[in-house]
PDB file of C-alpha atoms in Angstrom:
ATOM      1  CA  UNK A 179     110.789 114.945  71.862  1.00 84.00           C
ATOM      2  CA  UNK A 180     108.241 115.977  74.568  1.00 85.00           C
ATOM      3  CA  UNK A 181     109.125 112.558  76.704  1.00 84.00           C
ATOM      4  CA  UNK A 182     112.779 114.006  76.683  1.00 87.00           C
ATOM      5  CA  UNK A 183     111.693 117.404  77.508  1.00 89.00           C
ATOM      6  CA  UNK A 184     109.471 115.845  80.423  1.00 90.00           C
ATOM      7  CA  UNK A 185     112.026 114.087  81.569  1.00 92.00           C
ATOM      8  CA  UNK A 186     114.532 116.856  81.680  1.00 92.00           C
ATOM      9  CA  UNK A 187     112.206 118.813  83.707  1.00 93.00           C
ATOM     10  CA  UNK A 188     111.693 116.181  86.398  1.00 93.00           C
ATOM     11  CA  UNK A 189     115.775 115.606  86.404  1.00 93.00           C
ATOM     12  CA  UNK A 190     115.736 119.536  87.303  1.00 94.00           C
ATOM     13  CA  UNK A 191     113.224 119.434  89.652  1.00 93.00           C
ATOM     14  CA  UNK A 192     115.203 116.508  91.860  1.00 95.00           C
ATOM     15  CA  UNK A 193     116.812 117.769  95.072  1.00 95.00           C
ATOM     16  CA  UNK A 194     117.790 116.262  98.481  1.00 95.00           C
ATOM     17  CA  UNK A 195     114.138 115.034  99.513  1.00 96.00           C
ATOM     18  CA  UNK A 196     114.187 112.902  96.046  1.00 97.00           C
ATOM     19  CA  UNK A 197     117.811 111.974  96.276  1.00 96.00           C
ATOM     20  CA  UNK A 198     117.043 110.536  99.747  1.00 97.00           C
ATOM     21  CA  UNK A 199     114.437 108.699  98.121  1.00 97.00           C
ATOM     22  CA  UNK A 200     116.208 107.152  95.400  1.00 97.00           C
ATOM     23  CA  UNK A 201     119.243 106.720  97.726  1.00 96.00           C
ATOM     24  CA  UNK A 202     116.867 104.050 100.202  1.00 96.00           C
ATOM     25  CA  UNK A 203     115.361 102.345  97.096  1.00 96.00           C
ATOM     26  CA  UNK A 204     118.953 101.667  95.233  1.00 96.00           C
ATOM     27  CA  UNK A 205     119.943  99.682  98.314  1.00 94.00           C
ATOM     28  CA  UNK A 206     117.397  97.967  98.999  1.00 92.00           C
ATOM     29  CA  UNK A 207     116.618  96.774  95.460  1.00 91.00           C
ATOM     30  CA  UNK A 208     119.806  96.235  94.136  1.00 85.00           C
ATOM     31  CA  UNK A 209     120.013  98.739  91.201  1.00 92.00           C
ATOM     32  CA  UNK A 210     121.778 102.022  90.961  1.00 95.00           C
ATOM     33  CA  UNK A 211     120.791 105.323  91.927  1.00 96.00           C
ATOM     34  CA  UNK A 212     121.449 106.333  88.432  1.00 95.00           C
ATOM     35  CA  UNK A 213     118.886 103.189  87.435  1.00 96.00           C
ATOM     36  CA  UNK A 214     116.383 104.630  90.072  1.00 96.00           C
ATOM     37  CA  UNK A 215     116.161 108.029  89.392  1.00 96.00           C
ATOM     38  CA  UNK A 216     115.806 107.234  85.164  1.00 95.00           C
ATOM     39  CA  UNK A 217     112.600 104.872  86.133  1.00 95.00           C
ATOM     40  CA  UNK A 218     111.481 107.771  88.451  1.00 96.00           C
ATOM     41  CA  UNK A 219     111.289 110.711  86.206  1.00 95.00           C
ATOM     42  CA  UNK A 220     109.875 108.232  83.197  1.00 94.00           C
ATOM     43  CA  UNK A 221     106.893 107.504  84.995  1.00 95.00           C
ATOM     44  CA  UNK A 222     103.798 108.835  84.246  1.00 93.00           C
ATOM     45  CA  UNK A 223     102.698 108.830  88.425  1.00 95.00           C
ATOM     46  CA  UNK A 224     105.713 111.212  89.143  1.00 96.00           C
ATOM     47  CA  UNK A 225     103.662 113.882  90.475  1.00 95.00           C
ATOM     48  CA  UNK A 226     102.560 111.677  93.662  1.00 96.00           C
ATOM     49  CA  UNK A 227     106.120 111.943  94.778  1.00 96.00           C
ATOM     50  CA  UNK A 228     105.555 115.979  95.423  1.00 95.00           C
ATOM     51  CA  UNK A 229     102.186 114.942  96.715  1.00 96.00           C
ATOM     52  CA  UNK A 230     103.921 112.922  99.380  1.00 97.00           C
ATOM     53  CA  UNK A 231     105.830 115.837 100.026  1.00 97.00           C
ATOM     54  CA  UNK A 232     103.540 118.721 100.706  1.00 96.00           C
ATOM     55  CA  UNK A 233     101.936 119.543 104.002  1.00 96.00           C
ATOM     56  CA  UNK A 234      99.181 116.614 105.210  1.00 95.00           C
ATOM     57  CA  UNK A 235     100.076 115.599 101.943  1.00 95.00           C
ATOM     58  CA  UNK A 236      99.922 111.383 100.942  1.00 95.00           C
ATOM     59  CA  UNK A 237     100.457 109.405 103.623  1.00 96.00           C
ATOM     60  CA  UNK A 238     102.263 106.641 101.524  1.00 96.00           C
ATOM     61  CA  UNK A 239     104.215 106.231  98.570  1.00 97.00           C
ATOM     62  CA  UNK A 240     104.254 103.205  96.502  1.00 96.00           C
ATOM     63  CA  UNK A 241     106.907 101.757  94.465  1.00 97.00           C
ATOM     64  CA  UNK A 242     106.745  98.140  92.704  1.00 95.00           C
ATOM     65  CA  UNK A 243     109.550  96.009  91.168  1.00 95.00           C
ATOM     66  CA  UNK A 244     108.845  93.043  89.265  1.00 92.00           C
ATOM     67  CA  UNK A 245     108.355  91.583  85.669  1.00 89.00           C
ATOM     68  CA  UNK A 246     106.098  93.063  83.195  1.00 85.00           C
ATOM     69  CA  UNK A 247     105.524  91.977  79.670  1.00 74.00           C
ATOM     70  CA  UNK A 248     107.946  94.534  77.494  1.00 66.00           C
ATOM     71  CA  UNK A 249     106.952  94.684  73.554  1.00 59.00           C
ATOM     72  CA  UNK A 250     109.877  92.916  71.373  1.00 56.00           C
ATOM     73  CA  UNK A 251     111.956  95.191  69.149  1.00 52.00           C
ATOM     74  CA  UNK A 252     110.351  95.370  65.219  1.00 54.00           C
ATOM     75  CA  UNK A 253     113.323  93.617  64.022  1.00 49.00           C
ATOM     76  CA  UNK A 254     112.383  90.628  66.087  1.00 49.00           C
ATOM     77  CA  UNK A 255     108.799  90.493  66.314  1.00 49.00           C
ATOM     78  CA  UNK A 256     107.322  87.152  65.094  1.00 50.00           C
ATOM     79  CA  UNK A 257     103.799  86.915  63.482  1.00 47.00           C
ATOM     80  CA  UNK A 258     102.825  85.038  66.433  1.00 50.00           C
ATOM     81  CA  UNK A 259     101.727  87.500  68.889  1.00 49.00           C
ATOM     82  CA  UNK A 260     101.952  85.388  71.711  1.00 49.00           C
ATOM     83  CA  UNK A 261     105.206  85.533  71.298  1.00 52.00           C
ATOM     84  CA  UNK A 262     105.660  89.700  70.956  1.00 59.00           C
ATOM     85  CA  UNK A 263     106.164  90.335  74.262  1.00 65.00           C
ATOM     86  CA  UNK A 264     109.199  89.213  76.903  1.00 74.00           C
ATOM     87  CA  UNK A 265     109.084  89.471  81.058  1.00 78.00           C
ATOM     88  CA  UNK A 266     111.467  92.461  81.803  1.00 87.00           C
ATOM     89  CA  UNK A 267     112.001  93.432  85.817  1.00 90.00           C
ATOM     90  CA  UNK A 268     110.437  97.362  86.395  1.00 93.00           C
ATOM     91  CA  UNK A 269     110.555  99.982  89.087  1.00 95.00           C
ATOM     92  CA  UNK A 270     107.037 101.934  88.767  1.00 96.00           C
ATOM     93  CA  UNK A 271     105.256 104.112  91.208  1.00 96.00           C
ATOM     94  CA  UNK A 272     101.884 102.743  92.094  1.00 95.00           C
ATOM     95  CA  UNK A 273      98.753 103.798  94.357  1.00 92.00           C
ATOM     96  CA  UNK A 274      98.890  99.817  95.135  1.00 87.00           C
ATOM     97  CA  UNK A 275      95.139  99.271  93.728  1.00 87.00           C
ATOM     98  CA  UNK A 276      95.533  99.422  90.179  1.00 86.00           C
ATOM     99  CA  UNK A 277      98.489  97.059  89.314  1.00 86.00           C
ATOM    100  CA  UNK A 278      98.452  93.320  90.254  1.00 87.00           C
ATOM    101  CA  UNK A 279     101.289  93.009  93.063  1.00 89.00           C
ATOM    102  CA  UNK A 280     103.981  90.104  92.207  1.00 89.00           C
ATOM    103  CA  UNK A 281     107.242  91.251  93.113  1.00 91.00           C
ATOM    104  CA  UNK A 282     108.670  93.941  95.298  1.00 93.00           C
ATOM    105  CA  UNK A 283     106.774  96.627  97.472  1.00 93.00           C
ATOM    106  CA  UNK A 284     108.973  99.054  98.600  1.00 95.00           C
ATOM    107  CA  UNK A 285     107.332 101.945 100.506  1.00 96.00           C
ATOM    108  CA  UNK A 286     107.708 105.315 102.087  1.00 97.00           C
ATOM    109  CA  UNK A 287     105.617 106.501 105.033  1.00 97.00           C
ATOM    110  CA  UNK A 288     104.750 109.932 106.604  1.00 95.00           C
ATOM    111  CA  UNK A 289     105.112 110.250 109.975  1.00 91.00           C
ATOM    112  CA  UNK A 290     103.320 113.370 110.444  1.00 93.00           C
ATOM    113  CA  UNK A 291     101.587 116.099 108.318  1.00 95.00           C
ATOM    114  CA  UNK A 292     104.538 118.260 108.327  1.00 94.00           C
ATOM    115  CA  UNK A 293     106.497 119.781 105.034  1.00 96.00           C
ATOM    116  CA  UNK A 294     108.313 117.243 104.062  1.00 96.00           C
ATOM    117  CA  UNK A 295     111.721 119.186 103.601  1.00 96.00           C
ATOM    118  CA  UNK A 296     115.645 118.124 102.443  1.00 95.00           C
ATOM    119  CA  UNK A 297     116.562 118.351 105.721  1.00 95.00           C
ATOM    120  CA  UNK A 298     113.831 116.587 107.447  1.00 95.00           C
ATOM    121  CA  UNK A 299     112.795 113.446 105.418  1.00 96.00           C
ATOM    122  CA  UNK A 300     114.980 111.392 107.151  1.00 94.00           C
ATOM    123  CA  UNK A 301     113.584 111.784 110.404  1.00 94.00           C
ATOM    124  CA  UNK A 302     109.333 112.629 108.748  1.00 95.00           C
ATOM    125  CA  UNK A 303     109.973 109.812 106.658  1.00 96.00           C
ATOM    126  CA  UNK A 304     109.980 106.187 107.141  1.00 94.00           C
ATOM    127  CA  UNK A 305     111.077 103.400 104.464  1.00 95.00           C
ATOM    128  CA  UNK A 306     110.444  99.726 104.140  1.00 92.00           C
ATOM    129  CA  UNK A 307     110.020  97.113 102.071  1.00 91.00           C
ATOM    130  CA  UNK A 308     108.634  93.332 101.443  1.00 88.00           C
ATOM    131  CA  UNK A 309     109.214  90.956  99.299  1.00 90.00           C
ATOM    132  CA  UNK A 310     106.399  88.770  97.348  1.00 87.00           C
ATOM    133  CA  UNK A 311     107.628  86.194  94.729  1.00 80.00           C
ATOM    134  CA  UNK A 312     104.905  84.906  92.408  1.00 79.00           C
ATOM    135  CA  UNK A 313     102.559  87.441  94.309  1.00 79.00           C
ATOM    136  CA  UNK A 314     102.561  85.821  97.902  1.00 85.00           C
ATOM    137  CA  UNK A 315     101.405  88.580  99.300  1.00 86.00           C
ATOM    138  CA  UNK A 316     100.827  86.648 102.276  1.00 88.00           C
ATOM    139  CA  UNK A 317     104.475  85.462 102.583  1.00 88.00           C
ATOM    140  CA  UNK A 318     105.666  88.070 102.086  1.00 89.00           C
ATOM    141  CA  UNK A 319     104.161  90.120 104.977  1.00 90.00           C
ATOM    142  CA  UNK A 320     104.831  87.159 107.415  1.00 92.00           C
ATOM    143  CA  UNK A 321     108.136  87.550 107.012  1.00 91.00           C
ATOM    144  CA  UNK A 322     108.116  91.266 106.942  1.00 91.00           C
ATOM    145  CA  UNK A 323     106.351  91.354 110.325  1.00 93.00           C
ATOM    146  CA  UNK A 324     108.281  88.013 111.911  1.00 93.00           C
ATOM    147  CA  UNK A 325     111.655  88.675 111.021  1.00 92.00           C
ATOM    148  CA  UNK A 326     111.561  92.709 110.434  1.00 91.00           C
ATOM    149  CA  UNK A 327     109.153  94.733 112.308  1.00 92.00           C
ATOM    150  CA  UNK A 328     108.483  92.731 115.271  1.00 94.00           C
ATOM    151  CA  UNK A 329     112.489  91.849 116.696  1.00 95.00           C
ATOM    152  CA  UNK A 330     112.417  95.684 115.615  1.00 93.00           C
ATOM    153  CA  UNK A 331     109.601  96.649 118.044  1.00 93.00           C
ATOM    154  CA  UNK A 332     111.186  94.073 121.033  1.00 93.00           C
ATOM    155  CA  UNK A 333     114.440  95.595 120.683  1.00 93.00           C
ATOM    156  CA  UNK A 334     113.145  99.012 120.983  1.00 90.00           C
ATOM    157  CA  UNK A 335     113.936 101.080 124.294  1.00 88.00           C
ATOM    158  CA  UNK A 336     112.218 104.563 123.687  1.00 88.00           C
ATOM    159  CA  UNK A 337     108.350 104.170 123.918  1.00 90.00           C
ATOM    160  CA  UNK A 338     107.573 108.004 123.941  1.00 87.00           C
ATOM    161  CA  UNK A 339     105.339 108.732 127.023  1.00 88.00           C
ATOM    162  CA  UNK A 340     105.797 104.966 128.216  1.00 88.00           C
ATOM    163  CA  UNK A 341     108.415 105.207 130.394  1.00 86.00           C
ATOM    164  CA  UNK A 342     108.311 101.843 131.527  1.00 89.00           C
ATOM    165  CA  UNK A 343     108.895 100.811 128.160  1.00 88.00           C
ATOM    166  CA  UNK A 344     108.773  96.845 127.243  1.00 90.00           C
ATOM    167  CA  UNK A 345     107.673  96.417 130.880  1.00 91.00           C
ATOM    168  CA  UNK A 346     104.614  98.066 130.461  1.00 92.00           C
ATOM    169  CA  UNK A 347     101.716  95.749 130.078  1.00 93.00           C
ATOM    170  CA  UNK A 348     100.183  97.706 127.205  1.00 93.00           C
ATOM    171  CA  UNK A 349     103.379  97.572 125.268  1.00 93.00           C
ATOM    172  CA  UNK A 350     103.129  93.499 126.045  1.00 94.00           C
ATOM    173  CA  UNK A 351      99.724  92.844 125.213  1.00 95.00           C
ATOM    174  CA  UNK A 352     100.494  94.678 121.925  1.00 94.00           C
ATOM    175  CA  UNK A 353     103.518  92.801 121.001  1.00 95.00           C
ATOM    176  CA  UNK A 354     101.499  89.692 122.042  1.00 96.00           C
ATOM    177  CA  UNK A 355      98.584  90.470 119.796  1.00 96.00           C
ATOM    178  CA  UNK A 356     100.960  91.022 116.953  1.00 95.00           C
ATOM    179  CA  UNK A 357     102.659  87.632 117.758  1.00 95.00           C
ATOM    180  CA  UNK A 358      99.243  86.261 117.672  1.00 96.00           C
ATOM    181  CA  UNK A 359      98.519  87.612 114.246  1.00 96.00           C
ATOM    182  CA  UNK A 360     101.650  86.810 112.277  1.00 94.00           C
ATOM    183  CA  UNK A 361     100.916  83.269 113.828  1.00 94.00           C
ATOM    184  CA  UNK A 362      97.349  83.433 112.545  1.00 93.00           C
ATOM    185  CA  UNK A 363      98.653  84.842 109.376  1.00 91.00           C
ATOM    186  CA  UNK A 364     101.085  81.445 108.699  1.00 91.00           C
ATOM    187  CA  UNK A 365      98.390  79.401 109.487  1.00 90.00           C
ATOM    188  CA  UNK A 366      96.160  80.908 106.597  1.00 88.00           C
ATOM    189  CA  UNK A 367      98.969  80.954 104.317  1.00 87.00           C
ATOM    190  CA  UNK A 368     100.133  76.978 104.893  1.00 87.00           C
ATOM    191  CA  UNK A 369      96.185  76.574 104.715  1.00 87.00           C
ATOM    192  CA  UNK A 370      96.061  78.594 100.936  1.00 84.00           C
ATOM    193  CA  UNK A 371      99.037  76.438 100.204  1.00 82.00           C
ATOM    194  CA  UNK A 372      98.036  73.120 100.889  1.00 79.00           C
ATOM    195  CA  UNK A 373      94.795  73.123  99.268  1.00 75.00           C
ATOM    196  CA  UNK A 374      93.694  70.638  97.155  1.00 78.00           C
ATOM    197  CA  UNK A 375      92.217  71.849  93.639  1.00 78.00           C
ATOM    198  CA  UNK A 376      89.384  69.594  92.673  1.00 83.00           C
ATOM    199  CA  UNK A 377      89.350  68.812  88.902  1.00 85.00           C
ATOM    200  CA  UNK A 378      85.897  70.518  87.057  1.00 84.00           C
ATOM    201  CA  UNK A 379      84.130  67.712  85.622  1.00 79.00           C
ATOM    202  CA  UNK A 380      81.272  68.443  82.940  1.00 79.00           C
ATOM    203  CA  UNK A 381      78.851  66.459  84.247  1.00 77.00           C
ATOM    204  CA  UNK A 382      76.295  66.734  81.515  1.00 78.00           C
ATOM    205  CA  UNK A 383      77.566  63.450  79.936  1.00 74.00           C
ATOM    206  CA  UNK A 384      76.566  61.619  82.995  1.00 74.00           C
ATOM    207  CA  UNK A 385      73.359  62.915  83.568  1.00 79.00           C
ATOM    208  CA  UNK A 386      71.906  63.843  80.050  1.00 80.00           C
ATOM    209  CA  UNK A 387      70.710  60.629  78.981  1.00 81.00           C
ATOM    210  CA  UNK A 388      69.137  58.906  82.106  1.00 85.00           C
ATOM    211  CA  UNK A 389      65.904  56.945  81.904  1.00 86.00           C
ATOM    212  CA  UNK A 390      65.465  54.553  84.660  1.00 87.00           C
ATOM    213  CA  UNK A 391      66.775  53.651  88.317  1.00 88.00           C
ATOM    214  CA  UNK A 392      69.459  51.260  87.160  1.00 87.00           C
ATOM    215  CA  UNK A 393      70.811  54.582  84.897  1.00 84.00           C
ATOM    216  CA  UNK A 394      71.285  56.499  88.312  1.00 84.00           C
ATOM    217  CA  UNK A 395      72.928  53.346  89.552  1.00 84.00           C
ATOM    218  CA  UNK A 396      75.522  53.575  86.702  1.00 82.00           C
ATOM    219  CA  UNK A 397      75.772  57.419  86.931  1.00 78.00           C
ATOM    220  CA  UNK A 398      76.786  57.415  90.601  1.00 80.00           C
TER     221      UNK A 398
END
């Protein structure tokens, strides 16, 4: 009875600034906004969503989507308790360190230290999201950065003070670094792939019963 009461008050305290918020993750995870906004005011972290929102308030806010173990129903729990528990897809807010990442991140950004107001999020706030499968983190932000953020950035007229825009060299050497680093970033992750894992051998039944040089011989 107090989860429902809970919840009811979080359903009452939703207003444009949270319906903009559950609008952007709907879309761009597939489920509804009804869906959304039922995972949102079950979760025990709601209260860092009106953190994001106050003045110089949290600069980020954190939502995952991906499998976690879900306990069986009593009516079809087994005795082995291996079995208990089945892989069922989530939407949870997360500060990002406390959770191991293997799914979705999406994400919402501050832009400045303002209020963050229903009639301002959409220009204070910024949204995104990437994609891990299996927790490849590191795929997953290649591809963010390669085929999101960076044709985003070279398509990009208004620079702010930089009138010059993309013909400025500082605005070049950036985008070059950042080339550079989602290059250096597939490198390490084709490196991570293609390792070899060595098999662990227990060596003790080599080297526990040696007694002379043609022993070692044998051994090696």
């Amino acid at each position: 009875k107090k989860a429902t009461v809970t919840k009811e008050e979080r359903r009452a305290q939703i207003d444009g600034r949270h319906k903009y918020l559950i609008s952007r993750l709907a879309d761009g995870i597939d489920l509804s906004e009804q869906q959304v906004e039922e995972a949102i005011i079950s979760d025990d972290k709601f209260q860092l969503i009106e953190q994001f929102f106050v003045p110089s308030g949290l600069k980020k806010l954190l939502f995952f989507y991906q499998d976690i173990l879900q306990q069986k129903s009593n009516a079809s729990l087994r005795s082995d308790a291996s079995t208990n528990s089945l892989p069922q897809k989530k939407l949870f807010i997360t500060m990002g360190s406390t959770e191991n990442f293997t799914g979705i991140c999406a994400f919402f950004l501050r832009t400045s230290d303002k209020v963050i107001t229903a009639s301002n999020v959409s220009q204070e706030v910024n949204f995104g999201m990437f994609d891990c499968p299996n927790g490849n983190t590191l795929r997953g932000l290649e591809f963010f950065l390669s085929q999101i953020m960076i044709p985003a950035l070279k398509s990009q007229q208004n620079w702010g003070a930089v009138k010059e825009g993309l013909k400025n060299s500082q605005i070049q050497d950036f985008l070059y670094a950042a080339d550079k680093f989602v290059g250096t970033l597939s490198s390490s992750r084709q490196n991570i792939e293609d390792k070899i894992q060595l098999t662990k051998v227990d060596i003790d039944i080599y080297v526990s019963n040696l007694q002379n040089p043609s022993d070692y011989i044998t051994a090696g």
